[in-house]
Short mmCIF file of C-alpha atoms and ligand atoms in Angstrom, two decimals:
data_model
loop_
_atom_site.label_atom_id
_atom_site.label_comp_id
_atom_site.label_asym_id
_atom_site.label_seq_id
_atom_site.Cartn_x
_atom_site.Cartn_y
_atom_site.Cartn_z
CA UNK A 5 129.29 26.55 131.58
CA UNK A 6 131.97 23.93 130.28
CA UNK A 7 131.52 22.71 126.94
CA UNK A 8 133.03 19.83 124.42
CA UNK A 9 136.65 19.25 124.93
CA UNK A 10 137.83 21.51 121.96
CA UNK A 11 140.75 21.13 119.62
CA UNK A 12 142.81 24.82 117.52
CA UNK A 13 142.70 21.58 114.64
CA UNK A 14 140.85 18.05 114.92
CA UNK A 15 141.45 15.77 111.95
CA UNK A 16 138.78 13.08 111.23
CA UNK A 17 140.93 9.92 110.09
CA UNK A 18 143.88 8.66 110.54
CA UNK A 19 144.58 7.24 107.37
CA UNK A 20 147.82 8.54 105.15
CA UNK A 21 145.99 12.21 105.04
CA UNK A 22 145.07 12.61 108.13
CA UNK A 23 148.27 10.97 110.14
CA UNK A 24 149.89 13.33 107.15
CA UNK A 25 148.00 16.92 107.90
CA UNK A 26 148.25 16.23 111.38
CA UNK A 27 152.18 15.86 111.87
CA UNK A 28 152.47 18.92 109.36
CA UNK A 29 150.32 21.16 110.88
CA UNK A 30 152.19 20.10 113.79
CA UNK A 31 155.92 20.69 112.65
CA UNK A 32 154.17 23.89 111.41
CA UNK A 33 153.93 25.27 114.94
CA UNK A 34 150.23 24.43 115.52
CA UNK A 35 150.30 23.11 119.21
CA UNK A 36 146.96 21.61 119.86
CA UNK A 37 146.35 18.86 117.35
CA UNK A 38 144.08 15.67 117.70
CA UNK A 39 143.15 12.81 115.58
CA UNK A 40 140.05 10.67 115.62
CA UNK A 41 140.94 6.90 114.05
CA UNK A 42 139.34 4.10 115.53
CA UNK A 43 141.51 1.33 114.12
CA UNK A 44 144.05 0.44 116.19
CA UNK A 45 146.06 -1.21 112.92
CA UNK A 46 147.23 1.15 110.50
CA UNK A 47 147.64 -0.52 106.62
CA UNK A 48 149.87 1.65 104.16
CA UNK A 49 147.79 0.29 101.40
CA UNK A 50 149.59 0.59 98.35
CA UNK A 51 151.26 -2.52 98.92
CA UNK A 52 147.89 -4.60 98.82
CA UNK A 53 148.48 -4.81 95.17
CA UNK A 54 151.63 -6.32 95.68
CA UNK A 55 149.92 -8.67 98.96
CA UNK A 56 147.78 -9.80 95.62
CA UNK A 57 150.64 -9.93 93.03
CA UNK A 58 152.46 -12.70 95.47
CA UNK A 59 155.20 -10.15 96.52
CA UNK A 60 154.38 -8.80 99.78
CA UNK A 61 152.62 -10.11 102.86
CA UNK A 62 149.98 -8.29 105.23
CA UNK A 63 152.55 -8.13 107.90
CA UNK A 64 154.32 -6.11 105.45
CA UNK A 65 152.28 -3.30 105.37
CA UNK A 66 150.62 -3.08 109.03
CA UNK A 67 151.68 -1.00 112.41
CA UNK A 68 149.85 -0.33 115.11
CA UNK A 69 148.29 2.79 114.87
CA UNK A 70 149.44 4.07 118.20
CA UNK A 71 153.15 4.06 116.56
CA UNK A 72 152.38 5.84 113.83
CA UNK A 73 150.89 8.60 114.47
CA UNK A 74 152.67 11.76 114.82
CA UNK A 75 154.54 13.04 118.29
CA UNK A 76 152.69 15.31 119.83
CA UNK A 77 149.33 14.72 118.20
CA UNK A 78 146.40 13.11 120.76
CA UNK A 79 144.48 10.34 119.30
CA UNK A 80 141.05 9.29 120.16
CA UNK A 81 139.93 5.74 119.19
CA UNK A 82 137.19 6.67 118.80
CA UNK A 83 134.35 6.85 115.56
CA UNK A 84 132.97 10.09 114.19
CA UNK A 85 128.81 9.28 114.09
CA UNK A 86 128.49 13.00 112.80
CA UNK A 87 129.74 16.46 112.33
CA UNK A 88 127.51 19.89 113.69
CA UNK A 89 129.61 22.28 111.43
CA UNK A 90 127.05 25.23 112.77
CA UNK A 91 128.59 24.34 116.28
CA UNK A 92 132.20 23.21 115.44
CA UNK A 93 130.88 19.92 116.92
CA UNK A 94 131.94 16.67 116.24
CA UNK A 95 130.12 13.26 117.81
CA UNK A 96 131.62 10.57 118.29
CA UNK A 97 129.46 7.10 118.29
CA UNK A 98 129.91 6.72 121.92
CA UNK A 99 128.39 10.07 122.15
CA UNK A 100 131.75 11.93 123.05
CA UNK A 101 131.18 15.69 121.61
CA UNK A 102 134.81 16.91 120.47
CA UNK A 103 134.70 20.86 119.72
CA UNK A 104 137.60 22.17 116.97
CA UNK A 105 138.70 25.60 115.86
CA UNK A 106 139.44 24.25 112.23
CA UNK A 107 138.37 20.14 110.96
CA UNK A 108 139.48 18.65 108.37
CA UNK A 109 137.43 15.50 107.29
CA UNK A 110 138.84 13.12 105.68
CA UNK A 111 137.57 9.14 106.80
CA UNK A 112 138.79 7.90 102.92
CA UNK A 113 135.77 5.89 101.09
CA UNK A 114 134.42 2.13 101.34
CA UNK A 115 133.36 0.19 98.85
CA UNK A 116 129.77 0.24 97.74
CA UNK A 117 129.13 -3.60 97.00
CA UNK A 118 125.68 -2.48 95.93
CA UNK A 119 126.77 -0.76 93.10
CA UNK A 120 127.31 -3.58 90.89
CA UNK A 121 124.38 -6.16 92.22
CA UNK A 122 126.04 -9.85 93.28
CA UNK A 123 129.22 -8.55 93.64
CA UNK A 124 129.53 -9.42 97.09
CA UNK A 125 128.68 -13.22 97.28
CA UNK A 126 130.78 -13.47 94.34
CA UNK A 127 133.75 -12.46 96.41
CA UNK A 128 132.55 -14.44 98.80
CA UNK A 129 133.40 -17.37 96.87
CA UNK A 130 137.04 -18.71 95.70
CA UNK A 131 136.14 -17.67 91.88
CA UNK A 132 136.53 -13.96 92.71
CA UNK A 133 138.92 -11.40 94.17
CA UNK A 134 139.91 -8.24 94.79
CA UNK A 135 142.86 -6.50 96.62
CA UNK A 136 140.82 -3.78 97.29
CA UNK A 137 140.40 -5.14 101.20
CA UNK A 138 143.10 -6.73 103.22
CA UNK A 139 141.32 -10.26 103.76
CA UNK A 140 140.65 -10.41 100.36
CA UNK A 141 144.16 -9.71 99.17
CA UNK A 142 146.05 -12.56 100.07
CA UNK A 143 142.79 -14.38 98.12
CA UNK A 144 143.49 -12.76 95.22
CA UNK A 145 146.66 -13.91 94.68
CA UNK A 146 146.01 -17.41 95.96
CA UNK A 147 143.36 -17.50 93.00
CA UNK A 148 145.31 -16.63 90.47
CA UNK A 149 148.63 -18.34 91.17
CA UNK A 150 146.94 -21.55 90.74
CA UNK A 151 144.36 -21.04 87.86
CA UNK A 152 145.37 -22.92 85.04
CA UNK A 153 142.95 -22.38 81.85
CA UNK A 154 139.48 -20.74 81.27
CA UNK A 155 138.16 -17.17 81.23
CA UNK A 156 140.31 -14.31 83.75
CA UNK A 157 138.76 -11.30 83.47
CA UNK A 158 139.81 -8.13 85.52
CA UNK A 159 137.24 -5.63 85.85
CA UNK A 160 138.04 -1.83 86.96
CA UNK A 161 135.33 0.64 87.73
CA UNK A 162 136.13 4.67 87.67
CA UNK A 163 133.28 5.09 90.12
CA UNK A 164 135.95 6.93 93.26
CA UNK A 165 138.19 3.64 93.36
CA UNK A 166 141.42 4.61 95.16
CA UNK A 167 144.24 4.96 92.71
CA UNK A 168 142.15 2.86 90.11
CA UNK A 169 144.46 1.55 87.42
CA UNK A 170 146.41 0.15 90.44
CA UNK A 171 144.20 -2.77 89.71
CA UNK A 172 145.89 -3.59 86.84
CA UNK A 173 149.15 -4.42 89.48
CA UNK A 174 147.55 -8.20 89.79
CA UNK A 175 146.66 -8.75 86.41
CA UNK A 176 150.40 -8.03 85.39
CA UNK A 177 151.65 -9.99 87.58
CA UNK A 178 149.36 -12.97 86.95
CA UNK A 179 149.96 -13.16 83.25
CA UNK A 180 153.47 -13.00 83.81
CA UNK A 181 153.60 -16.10 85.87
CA UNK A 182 151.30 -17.65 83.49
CA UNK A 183 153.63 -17.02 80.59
CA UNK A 184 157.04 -18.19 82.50
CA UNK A 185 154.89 -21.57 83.65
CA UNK A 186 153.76 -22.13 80.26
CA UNK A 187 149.53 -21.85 80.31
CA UNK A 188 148.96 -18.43 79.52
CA UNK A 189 148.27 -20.10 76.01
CA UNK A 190 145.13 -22.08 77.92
CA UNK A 191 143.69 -18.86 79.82
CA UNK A 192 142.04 -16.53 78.11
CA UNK A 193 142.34 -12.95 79.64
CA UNK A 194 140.06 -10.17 79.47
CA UNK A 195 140.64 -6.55 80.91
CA UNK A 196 137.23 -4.44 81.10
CA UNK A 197 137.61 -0.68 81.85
CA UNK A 198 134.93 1.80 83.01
CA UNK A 199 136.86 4.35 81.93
CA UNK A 200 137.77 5.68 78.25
CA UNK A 201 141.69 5.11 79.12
CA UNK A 202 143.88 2.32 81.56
CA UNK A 203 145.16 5.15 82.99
CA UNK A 204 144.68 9.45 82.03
CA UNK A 205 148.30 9.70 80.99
CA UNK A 206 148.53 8.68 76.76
CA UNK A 207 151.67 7.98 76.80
CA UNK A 208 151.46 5.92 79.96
CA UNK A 209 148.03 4.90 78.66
CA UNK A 210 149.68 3.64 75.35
CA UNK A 211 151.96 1.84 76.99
CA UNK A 212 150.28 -0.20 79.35
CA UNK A 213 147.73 -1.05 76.19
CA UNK A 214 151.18 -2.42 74.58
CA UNK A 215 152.03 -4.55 77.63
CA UNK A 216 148.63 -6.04 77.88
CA UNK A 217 148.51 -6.65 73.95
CA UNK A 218 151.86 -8.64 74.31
CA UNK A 219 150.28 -10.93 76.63
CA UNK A 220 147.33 -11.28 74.68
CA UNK A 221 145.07 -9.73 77.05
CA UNK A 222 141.84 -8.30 75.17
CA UNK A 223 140.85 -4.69 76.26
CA UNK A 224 137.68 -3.68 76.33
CA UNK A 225 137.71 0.16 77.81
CA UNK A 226 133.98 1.95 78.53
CA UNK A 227 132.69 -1.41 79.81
CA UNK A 228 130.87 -1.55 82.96
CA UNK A 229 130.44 -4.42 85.00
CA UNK A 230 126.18 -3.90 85.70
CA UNK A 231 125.76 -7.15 88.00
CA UNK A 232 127.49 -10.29 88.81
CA UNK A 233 125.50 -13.73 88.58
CA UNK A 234 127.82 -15.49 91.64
CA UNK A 235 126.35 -18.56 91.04
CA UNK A 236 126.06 -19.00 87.13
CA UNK A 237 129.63 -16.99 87.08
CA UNK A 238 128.60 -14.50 84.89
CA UNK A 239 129.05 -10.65 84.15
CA UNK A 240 126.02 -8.59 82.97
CA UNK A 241 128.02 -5.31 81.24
CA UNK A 242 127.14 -2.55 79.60
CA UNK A 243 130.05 -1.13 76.92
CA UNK A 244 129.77 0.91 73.73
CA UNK A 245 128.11 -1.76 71.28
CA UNK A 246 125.24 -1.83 74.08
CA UNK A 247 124.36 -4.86 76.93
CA UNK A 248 126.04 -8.08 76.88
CA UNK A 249 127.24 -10.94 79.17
CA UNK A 250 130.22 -12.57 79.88
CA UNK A 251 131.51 -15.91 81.63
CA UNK A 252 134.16 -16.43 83.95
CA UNK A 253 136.55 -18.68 85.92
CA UNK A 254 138.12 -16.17 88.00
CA UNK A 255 137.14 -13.02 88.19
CA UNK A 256 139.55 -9.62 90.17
CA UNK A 257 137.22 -7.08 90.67
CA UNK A 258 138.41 -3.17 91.41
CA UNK A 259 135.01 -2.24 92.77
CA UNK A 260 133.15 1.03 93.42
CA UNK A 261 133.50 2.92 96.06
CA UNK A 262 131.24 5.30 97.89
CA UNK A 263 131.48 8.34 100.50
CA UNK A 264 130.11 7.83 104.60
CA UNK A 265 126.32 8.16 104.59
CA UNK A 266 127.32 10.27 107.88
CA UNK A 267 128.93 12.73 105.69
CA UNK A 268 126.01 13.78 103.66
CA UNK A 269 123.55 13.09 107.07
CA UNK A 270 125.92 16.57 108.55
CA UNK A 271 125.54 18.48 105.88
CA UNK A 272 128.77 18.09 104.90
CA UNK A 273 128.37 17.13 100.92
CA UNK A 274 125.95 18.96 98.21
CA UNK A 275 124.07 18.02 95.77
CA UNK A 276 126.93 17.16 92.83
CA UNK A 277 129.23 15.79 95.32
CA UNK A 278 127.66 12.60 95.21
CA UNK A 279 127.90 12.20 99.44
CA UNK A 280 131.60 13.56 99.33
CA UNK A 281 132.79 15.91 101.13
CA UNK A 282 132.13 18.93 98.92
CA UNK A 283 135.24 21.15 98.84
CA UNK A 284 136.63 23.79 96.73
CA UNK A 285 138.86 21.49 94.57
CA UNK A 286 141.71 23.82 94.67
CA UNK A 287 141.76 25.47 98.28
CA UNK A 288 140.21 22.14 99.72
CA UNK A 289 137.72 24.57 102.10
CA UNK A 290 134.76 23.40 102.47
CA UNK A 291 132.14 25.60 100.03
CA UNK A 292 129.70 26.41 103.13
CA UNK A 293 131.63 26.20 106.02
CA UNK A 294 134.51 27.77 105.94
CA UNK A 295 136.56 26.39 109.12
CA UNK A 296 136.19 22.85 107.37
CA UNK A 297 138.62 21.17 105.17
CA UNK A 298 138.45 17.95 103.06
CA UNK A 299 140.91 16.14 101.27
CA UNK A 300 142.14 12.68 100.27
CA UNK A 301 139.62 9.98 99.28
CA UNK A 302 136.17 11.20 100.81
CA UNK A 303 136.54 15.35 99.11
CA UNK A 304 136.08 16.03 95.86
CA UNK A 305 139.24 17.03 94.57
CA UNK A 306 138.30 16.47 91.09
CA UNK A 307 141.32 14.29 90.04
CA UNK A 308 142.02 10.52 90.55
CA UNK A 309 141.89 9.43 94.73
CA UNK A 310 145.26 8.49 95.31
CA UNK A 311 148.11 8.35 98.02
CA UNK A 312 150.57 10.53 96.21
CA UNK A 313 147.98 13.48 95.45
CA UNK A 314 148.16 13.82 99.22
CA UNK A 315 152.04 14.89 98.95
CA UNK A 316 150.71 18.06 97.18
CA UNK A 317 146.70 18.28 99.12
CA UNK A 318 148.93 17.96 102.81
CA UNK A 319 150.71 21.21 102.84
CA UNK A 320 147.73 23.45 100.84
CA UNK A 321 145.45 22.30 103.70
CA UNK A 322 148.10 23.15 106.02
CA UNK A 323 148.79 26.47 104.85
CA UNK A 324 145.35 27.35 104.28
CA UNK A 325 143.84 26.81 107.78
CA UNK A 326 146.75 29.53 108.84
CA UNK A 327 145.34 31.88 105.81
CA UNK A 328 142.40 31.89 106.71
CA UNK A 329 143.14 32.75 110.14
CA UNK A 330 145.57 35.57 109.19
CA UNK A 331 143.41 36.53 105.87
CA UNK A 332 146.42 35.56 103.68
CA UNK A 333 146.41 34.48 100.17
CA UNK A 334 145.26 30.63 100.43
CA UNK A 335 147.50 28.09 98.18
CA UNK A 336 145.77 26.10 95.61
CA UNK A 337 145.92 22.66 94.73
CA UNK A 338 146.68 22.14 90.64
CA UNK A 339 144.65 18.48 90.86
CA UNK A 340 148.46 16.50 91.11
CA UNK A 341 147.33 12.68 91.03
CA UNK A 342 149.92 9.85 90.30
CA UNK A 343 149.15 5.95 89.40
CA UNK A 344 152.02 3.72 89.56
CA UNK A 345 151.39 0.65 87.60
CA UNK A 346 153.44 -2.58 86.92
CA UNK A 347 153.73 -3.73 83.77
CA UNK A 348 155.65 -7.61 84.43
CA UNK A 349 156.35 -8.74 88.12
CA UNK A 350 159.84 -6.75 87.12
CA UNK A 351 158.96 -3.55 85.67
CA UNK A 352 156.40 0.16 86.56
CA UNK A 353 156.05 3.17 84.92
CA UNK A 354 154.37 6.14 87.00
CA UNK A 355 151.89 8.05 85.13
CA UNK A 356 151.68 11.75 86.77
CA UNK A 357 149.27 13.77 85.89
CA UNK A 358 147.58 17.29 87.14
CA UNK A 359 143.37 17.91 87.29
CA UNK A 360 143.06 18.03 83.31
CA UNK A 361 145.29 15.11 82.26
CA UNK A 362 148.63 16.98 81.56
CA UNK A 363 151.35 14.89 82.41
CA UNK A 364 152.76 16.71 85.71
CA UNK A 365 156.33 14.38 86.10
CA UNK A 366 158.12 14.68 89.20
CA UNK A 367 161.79 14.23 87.45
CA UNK A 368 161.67 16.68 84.23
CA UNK A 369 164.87 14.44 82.69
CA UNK A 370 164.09 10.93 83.42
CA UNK A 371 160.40 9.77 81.37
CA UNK A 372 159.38 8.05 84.85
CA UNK A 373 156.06 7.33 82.40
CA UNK A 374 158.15 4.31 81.06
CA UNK A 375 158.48 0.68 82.46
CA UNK A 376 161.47 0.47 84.19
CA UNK A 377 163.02 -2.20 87.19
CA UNK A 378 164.42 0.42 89.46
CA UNK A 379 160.52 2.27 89.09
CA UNK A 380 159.11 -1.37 90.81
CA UNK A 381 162.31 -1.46 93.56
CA UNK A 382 161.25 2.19 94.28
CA UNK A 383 157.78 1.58 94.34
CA UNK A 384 157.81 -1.73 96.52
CA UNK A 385 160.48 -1.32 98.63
CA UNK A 386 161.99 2.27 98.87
CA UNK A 387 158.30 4.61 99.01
CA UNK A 388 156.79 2.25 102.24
CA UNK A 389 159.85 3.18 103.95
CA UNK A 390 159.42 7.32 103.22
CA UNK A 391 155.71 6.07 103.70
CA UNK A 392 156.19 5.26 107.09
CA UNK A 393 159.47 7.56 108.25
CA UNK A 394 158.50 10.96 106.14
CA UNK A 395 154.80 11.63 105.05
CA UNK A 396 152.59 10.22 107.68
CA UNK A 397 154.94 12.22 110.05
CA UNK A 398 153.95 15.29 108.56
CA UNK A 399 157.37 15.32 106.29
CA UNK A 400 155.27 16.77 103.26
CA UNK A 401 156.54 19.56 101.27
C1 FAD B 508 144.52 -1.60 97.09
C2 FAD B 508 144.96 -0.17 97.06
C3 FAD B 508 146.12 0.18 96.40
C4 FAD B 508 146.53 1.50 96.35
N1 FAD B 508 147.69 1.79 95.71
C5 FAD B 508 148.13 3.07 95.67
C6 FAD B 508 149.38 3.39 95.08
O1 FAD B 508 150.11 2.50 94.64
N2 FAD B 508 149.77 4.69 95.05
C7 FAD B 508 148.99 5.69 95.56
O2 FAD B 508 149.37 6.86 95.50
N3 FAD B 508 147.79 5.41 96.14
C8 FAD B 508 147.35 4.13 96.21
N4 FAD B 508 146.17 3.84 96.82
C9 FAD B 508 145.32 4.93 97.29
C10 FAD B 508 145.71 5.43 98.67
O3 FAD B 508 145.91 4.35 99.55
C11 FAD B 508 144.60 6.33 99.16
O4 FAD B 508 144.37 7.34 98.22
C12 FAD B 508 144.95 6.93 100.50
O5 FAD B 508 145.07 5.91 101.47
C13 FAD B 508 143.87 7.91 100.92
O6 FAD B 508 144.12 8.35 102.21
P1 FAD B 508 142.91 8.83 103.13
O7 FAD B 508 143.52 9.21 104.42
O8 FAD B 508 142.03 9.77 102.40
O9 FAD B 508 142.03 7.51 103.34
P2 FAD B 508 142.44 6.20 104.13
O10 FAD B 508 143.87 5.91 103.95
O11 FAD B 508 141.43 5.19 103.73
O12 FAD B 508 142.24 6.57 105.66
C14 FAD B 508 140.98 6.90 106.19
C15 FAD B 508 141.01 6.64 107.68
O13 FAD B 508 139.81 7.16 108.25
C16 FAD B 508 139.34 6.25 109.22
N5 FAD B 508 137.88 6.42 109.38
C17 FAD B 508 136.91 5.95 108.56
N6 FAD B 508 135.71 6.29 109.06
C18 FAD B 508 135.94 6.97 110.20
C19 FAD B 508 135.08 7.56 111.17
N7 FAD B 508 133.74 7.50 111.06
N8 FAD B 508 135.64 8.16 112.25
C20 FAD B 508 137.01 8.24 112.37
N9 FAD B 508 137.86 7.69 111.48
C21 FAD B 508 137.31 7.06 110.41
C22 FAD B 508 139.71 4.89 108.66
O14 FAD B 508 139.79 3.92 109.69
C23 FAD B 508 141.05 5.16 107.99
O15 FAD B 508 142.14 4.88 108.85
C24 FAD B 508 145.75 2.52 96.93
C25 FAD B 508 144.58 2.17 97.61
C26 FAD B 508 144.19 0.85 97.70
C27 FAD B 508 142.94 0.48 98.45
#
C-alpha cells in the first residue's frame, strides 16, 4: 500500500531558518530535502527597520521565493494545516499528506493584535505605525518624516517580538531628522519598554539610554502598553508606579507576537511553551518527539528571536538530526542572540549576547557594542548581501 510522499528531512518554512537548515543539511550530504513555504515572495526582514527609518525601500529587501531557495532542495507552495508527529505526517491545507524521516518546524510567529486591545484599528489609521509588517513599513516612516510637534511615543513589547529592540531603529532615526530640521524642540518623545532593559547587553543597554537621553527622549522601561483607545488616541499602560494613560500624536508600535494555533492543535507545544514549539533549548529536539526539531522564531530557544541566533541554531540542528541517527554526541546551542540597533541615521552598535545575558562578541578586539558608522554600512548594506549569497544557502558555520 503506497503512502504520503515522504521526505529523509522536510522543513516547515521557508523563512531565513528554514531556507538556512535546508541548504546546510544539504551541503551536508543529506540528499532528499524539501521545504514547505507558501509565499511566493521572500522578505529578508531586517531591513524593514530601515524601509521605516527612510533608508531602504520594499524592493530592497524582496526575491521571489523560487530564487532563493537552496539548489537541490524541492519546494512545495503549499501551507502546513497540521503536523501527526505519531505518524511523521504532515497536512497540508489542501489536504496534501507529506511523510518525513526528521521535521524541523519552524513557520516564525505573527503578531497577536489581540494582545494589546485597539491596537489594530489604531494602525489602521495614519496616527500609528509599525515596521513590524511590510505594508505598514513604508507608513511608518511616512508618519514620522512629516510630524512636526505633539506627543511620539514608541512602544516595545518583550512578549516574542522578533529581534525586539530593533524597534528602536525608527525612533533613532526620526529624532535625528527632527533635530537636523529644527522641531525636535516642539515634539515631545516618549520611549516605553516592556522590558527591564532597551536591550540585555549593559553596556549596550547604557549606551543606547545615553543616545536617547541626548535627544531628550524620556524612558520609561517595565511599561506595558494594556490597550489602545484608536479613536481618543490614547494608551492605557501599566508600569511600576501602577495604571496610567497616555496621549498621543503618533504612535510606532513593536507589537506582540504569538505562535500558530496549528502548532499547539498537533501537539507540538506544552504547557509552558506558551503555543511554541516546545524544544530542548540547547539541542533544539523536540522534548516528546524526538525526530522533530524547532528553531528560529516559533521554538523556544529561551533567548531573544532573532535572525543572527540562527547563524549558531542552523548548524546544531543540522548536526543533530545526523546524531541522532548515528547515536552521536548532539551539539548544543549556548542561547547566542544578537540586536543590532542604530543609534543616529549614521551610527549602530551590536549588542551580542548568549542565553543568560553575557555579552558573547563576535570580534574579541573591536567593542562592536559601541556606535560606530562602518557598524550601520555593515548592517544595511554589507549583511543583506551575505543574507542573500551565504546563510539562506545553507553557508552557516
Ligand atoms: C521588522 C523586523 C526587523 C528585524 N531585524 C532584525 C535584525 O536586524 N537582525 C536580526 O538578527 N534579526 C532581525 N529580525 C528577526 C529575524 O527576521 C527573525 O528572527 C527571522 O526572520 C526568523 O526566521 P524564521 O525562519 O524563524 O521566521 P520567518 O523568517 O518569519 O520565516 C517563517 C516562514 O514560514 C512560513 N510559514 C508560516 N506559516 C506557515 C505554514 N503554516 N506552512 C508553511 N510555511 C509557513 C512563512 O511564510 C515564512 O516564510 C527582524 C524581524 C523583523 C520583523
Amino acid at each position: 500500500m503506497s503512502g504520503p510522499r515522504r521526505h529523509d528531512v522536510l522543513v516547515i518554512g521557508g523563512g531565513n531558518a528554514g531556507l538556512s537548515l535546508a541548504g546546510r543539511l544539504r551541503r551536508d550530504g543529506c540528499r532528499d530535502v524539501a521545504v514547505v513555504e507558501p509565499r511566493s515572495v521572500h522578505h529578508y526582514r531586517p531591513l524593514l527597520s530601515y524601509v521605516a527609518s527612510g533608508t531602504a525601500t520594499l524592493a530592497d529587501l524582496r526575491r521571489p521565493q523560487d530564487e532563493v531557495v537552496p539548489s537541490g532542495v524541492r519546494r512545495y507552495a503549499g501551507t502546513v494545516a497540521s503536523v501527526d508527529p505519531a505518524r511523521s505526517v504532515v497536512v497540508l491545507a489542501d489536504g496534501t499528506e507529506l511523510g518525513y524521516g526528521d521535521l524541523a518546524v519552524c513557520p516564525g510567529s505573527e503578531v497577536d493584535w489581540d494582545a494589546v486591545p485597539g491596537s489594530r484599528e489604531a494602525v489602521a489609521t495614519a496616527h500609528a505605525a509599525t515596521s513590524y509588517l511590510p505594508e505598514q513599513a513604508e507608513k511608518t516612516w511616512t508618519m514620522l518624516s512629516s510630524f512636526r510637534s505633539g506627543r511620539a511615543v514608541f512602544a516595545i513589547s518583550d512578549r516574542h517580538v522578533p529581534c525586539a529592540p530593533v524597534g528602536l531603529k525608527p525612533l533613532f532615526a526620526a529624532v535625528d531628522v527632527w533635530r537636523r530640521t529644527g522641531v525636535l524642540d516642539d515634539i515631545e518623545v516618549e520611549l516605553l519598554v516592556e522590558g527591564p532593559q532597551l536591550v540585555r547587553h549593559e553596556a549596550a543597554d547604557r549606551r543606547l539610554r545615553d543616545a536617547a537621553a541626548a535627544y531628550g527622549v524620556r524612558v520609561r522601561v517595565g511599561t506595558t502598553v494594556r490597550s489602545v483607545d484608536a479613536e481618543g488616541r490614547t494608551l492605557a499602560l501599566e508600569g511600576p508606579d501602577g495604571a496610567s494613560t497616555l496621549g498621543y500624536d503618533a504612535l510606532y508600535l513593536a507589537p506582540p507576537h504569538r505562535a500558530y494555533d496549528w502548532i499547539a492543535d498537533s501537539g507540538l507545544a506544552t504547557e509552558d511553551s506558551d503555543g511554541f514549539v516546545a524544544v530542548d533549548p540547547e539541542t533544539l529536539q523536540h522534548v516528546a518527539h524526538p525526530n522533530v526539531w524547532g528553531l528560529g522564531d516559533a521554538a523556544t530557544v529561551g533567548t531573544l528571536p532573532s535572525g543572527g541566533a540562527l547563524r549558531k541554531q542552523v548548524p546544531v540542528v543540522a548536526r543533530n538530526i545526523q546524531a541522532r541517527r548515528t547515536g552521536r554526541t548532539m551539539r548544543r546551542y549556548d542561547g547566542y542572540s544578537v540586536a543590532p540597533v542604530t543609534t543616529s541615521r549614521r551610527r549602530l552598535l551590536l549588542a551580542e549576547f548568549d542565553r543568560t545575558g553575557r555579552p558573547e562578541p563576535s570580534l574579541p578586539v573591536v567593542d562592536l557594542a559601541r556606535p560606530r558608522p562602518s557598524l550601520l554600512v555593515f548592517d544595511r548594506y554589507l549583511e543583506p548581501l551575505i543574507y542573500w549569497h551565504k546563510l539562506i544557502q545553507g553557508r552557516v558555520s
